Short mmCIF file of C-alpha atoms in Angstrom, two decimals:
data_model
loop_
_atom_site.label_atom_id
_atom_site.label_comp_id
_atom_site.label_asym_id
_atom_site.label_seq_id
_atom_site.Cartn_x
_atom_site.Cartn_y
_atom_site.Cartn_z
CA UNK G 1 -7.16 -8.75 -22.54
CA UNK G 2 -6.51 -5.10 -23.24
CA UNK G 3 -3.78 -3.86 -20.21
CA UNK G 4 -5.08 -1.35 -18.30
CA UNK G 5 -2.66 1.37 -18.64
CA UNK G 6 -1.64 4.86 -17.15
CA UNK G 7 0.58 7.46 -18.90
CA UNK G 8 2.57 4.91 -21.62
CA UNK G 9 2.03 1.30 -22.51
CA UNK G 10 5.59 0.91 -23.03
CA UNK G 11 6.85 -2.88 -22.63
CA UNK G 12 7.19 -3.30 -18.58
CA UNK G 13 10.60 -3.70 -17.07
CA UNK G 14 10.36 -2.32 -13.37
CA UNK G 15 7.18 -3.04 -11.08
CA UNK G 16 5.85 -1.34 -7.96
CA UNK G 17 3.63 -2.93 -5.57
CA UNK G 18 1.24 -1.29 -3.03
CA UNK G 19 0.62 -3.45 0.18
CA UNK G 20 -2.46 -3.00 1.58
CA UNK G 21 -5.42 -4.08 -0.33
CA UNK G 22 -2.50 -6.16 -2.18
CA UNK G 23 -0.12 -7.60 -1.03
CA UNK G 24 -1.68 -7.86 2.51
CA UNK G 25 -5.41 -8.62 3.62
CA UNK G 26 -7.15 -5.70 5.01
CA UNK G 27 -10.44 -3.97 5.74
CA UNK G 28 -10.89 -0.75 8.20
CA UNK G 29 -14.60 -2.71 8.69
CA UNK G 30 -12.55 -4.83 11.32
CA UNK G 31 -11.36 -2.37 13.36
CA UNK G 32 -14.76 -0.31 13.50
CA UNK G 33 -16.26 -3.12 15.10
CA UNK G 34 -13.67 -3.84 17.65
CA UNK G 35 -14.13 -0.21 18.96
CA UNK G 36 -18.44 -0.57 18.40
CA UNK G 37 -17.72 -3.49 20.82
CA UNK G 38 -15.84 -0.76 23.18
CA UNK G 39 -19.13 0.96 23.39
CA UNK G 40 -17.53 3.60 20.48
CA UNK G 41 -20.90 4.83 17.85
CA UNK G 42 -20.63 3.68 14.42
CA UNK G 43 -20.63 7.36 13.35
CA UNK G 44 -17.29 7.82 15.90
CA UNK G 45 -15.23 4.61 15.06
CA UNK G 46 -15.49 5.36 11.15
CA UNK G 47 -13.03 8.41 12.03
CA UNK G 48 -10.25 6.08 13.27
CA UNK G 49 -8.66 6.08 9.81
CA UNK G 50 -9.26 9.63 8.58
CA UNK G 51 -9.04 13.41 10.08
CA UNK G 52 -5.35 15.25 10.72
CA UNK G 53 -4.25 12.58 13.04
CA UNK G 54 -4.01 9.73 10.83
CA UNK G 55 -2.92 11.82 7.91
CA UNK G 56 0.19 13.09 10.49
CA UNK G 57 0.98 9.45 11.83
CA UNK G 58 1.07 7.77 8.05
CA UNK G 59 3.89 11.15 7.88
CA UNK G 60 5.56 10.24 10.40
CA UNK G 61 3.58 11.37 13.48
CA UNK G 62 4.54 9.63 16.84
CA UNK G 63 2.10 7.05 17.69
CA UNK G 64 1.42 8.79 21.24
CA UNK G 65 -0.01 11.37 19.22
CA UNK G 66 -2.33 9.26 16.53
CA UNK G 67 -3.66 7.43 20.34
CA UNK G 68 -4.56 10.98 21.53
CA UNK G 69 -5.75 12.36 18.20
CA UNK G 70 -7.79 9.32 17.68
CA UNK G 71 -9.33 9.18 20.66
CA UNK G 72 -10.15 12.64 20.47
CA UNK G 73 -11.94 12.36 17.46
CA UNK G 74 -14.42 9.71 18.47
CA UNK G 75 -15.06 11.43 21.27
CA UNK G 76 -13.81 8.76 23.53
CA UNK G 77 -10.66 9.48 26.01
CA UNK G 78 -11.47 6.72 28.24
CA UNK G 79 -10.62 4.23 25.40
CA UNK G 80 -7.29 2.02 26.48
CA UNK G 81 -4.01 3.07 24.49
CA UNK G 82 -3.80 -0.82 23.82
CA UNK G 83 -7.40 -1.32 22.35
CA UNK G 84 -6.54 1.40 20.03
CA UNK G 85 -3.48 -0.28 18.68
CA UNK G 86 -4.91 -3.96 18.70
CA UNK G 87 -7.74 -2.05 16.94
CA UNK G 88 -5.69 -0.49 14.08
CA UNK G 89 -3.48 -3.57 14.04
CA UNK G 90 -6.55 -5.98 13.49
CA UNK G 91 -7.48 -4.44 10.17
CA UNK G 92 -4.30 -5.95 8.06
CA UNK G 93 -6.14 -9.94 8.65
CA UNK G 94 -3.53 -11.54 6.13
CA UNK G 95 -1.26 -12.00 3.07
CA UNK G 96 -2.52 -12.83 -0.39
CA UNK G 97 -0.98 -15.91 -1.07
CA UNK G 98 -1.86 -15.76 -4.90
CA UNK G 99 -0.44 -12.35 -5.41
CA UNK G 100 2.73 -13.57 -3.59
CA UNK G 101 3.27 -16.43 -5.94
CA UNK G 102 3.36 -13.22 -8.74
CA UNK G 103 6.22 -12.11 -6.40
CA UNK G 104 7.99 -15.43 -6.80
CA UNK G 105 7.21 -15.50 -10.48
CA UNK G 106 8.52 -11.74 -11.02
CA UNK G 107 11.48 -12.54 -9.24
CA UNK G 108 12.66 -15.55 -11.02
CA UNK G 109 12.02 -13.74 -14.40
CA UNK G 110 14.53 -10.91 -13.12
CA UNK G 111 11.96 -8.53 -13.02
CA UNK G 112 13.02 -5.54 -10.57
CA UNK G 113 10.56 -4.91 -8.11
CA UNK G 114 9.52 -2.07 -5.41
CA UNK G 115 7.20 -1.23 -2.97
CA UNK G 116 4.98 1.90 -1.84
CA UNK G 117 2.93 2.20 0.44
CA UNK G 118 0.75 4.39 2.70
CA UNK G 119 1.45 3.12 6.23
CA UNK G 120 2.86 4.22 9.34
CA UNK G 121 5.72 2.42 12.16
CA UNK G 122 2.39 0.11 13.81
CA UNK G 123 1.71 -1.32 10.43
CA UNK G 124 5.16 -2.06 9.08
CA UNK G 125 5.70 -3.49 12.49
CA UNK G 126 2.74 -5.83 11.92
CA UNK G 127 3.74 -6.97 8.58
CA UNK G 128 6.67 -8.92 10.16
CA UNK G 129 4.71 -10.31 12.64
CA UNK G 130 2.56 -11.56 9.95
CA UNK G 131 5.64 -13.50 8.15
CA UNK G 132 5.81 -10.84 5.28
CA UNK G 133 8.99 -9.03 4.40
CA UNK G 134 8.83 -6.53 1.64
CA UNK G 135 12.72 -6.96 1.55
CA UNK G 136 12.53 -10.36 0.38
CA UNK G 137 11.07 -9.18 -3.39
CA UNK G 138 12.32 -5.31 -3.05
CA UNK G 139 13.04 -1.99 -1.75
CA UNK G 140 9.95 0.05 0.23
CA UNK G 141 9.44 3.31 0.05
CA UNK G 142 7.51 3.72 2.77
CA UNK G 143 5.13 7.20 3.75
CA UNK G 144 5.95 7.52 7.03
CA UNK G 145 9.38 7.06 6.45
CA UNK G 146 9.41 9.39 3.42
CA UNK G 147 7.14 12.15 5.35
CA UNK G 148 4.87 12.62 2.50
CA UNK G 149 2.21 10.58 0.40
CA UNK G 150 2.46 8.46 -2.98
CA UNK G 151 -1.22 9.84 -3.35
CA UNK G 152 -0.10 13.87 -2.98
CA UNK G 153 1.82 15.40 -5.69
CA UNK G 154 3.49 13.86 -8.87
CA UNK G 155 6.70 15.29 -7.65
CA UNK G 156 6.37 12.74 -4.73
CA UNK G 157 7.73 9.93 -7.26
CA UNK G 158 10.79 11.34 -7.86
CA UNK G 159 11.51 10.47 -4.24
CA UNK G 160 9.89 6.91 -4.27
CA UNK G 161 11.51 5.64 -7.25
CA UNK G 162 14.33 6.67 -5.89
CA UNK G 163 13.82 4.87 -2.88
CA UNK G 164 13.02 1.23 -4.13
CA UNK G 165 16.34 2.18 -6.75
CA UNK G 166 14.20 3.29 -9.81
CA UNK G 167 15.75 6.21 -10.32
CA UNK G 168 18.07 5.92 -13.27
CA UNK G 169 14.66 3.85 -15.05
CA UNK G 170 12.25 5.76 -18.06
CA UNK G 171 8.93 6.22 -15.96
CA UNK G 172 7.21 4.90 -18.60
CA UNK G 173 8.61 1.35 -18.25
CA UNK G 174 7.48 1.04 -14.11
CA UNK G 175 4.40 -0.02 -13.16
CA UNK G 176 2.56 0.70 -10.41
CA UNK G 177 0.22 -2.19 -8.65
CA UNK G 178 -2.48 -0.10 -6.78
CA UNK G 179 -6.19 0.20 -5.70
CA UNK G 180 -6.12 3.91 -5.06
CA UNK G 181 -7.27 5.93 -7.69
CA UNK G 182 -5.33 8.99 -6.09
CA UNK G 183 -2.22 7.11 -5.91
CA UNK G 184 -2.51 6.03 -9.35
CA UNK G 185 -3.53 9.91 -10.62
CA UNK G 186 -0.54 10.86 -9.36
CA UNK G 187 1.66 8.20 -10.68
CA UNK G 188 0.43 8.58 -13.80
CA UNK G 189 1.32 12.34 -13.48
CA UNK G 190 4.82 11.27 -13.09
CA UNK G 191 4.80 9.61 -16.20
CA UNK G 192 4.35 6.16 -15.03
CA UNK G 193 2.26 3.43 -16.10
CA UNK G 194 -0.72 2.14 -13.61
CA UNK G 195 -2.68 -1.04 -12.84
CA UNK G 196 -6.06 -0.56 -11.17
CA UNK G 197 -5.75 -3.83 -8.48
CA UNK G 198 -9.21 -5.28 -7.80
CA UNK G 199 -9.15 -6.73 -4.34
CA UNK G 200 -11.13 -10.16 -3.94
CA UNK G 201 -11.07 -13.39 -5.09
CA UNK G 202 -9.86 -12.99 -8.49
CA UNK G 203 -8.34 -10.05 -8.37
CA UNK G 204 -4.61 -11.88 -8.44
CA UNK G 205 -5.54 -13.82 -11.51
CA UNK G 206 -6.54 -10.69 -13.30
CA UNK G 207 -3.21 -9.34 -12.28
CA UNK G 208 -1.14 -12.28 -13.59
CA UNK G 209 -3.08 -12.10 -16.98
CA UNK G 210 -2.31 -8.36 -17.64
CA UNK G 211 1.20 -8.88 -15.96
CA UNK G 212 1.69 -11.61 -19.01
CA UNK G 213 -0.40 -9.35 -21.77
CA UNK G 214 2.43 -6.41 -20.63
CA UNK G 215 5.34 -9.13 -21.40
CA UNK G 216 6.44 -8.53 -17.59
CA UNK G 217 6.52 -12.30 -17.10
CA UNK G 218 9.58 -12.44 -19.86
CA UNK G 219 12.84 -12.71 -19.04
CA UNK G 220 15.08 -9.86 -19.36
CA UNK G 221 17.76 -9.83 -21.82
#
């Protein structure tokens, strides 16, 4: 199998994981229906993840402010401040128990790991209630923490690798683990390596097999 690299495909020695659509179990499908079961159109609910008020709360925006932004956008202000945070909270379902066994794995071959990810202060909080600590494996460098976006600029890296301890590490030996195109274009403009992640049933396994092709699996020396 042919690894499917970004800028260099330079032996692997530091990894960084994105969450969602990774490490955790998510679909934004979920939440649209809860609010289409709130009487919210199709056309309306689809908005609950997009428009200036989720870009500001995955910043760092207050989450008073995502409730009234939200609601403004779909056009419905009688919706409860509770439905809209059971809502968001619904659409992170899980934890990929295969692609945390490639945590395990990484960890007992010494192999440095990190996280980034797009979230905001409801999600991270949900994480923990779903048994999942980041910690455990890592650092997290985390967007509403960091006020800006792993998907914005290149220069944006400098600050996350930084963040989950990279900094002192040759770009071209980190990998990132993500399903965002525009996270990985912008990685790669950093001078990292990327790894398109596929999620569904075998997406996992087709991570472990490039994770062994790259020689990440191998102890370090």
């Amino acid at each position: 199998m042919v690894p499917q690299g970004g800028a260099s495909m330079s032996r692997v020695t530091h990894v960084i994981f994105d969450l969602g659509n990774v490490v955790l179990l998510s679909t934004h499908g979920i939440t649209h229906e809860i609010l289409m079961e709130r009487g919210v159109r199709r056309d309306a609910a689809s908005r609950f993840f997009t428009g200036v008020h989720h870009d500001a709360f995955v910043r760092g925006g207050s989450p008073n402010d995502f409730v009234n932004g939200v609601c403004a956008a779909m056009e419905c202000p009688l919706v409860p401040n509770t439905l809209i945070r059971a809502a968001h909270d619904a659409h992170i379902y899980g934890i990929d128990a295969m692609v945390i066994s490639i945590l395990r794995q990484m960890v007992v071959a010494r192999i440095p790991l990190g996280f980034a990810t797009t979230t905001n202060v409801w999600q991270t909080e949900h994480e923990r209630m779903l048994g999942f600590s980041a910690w455990d494996y890592g650092r997290v460098a985390r967007s509403h923490e960091l006020g800006e976006l792993k998907s914005s600029r290149p220069q944006t890296w400098a600050r996350i690798l930084d963040t989950v301890g990279f900094a002192n590490v040759d770009p071209r030996n980190v990998l990132l683990i993500d399903d965002s195109a525009q996270s990985r274009a912008m990685a790669q403009a950093a001078g990292l390596s990327t790894y398109r992640f596929e999620p569904g049933f075998d997406g996992a396994a087709k991570l472990r097999e490039d994770l062994y092709t790259r020689g990440a699996f191998l102890p370090k020396k």
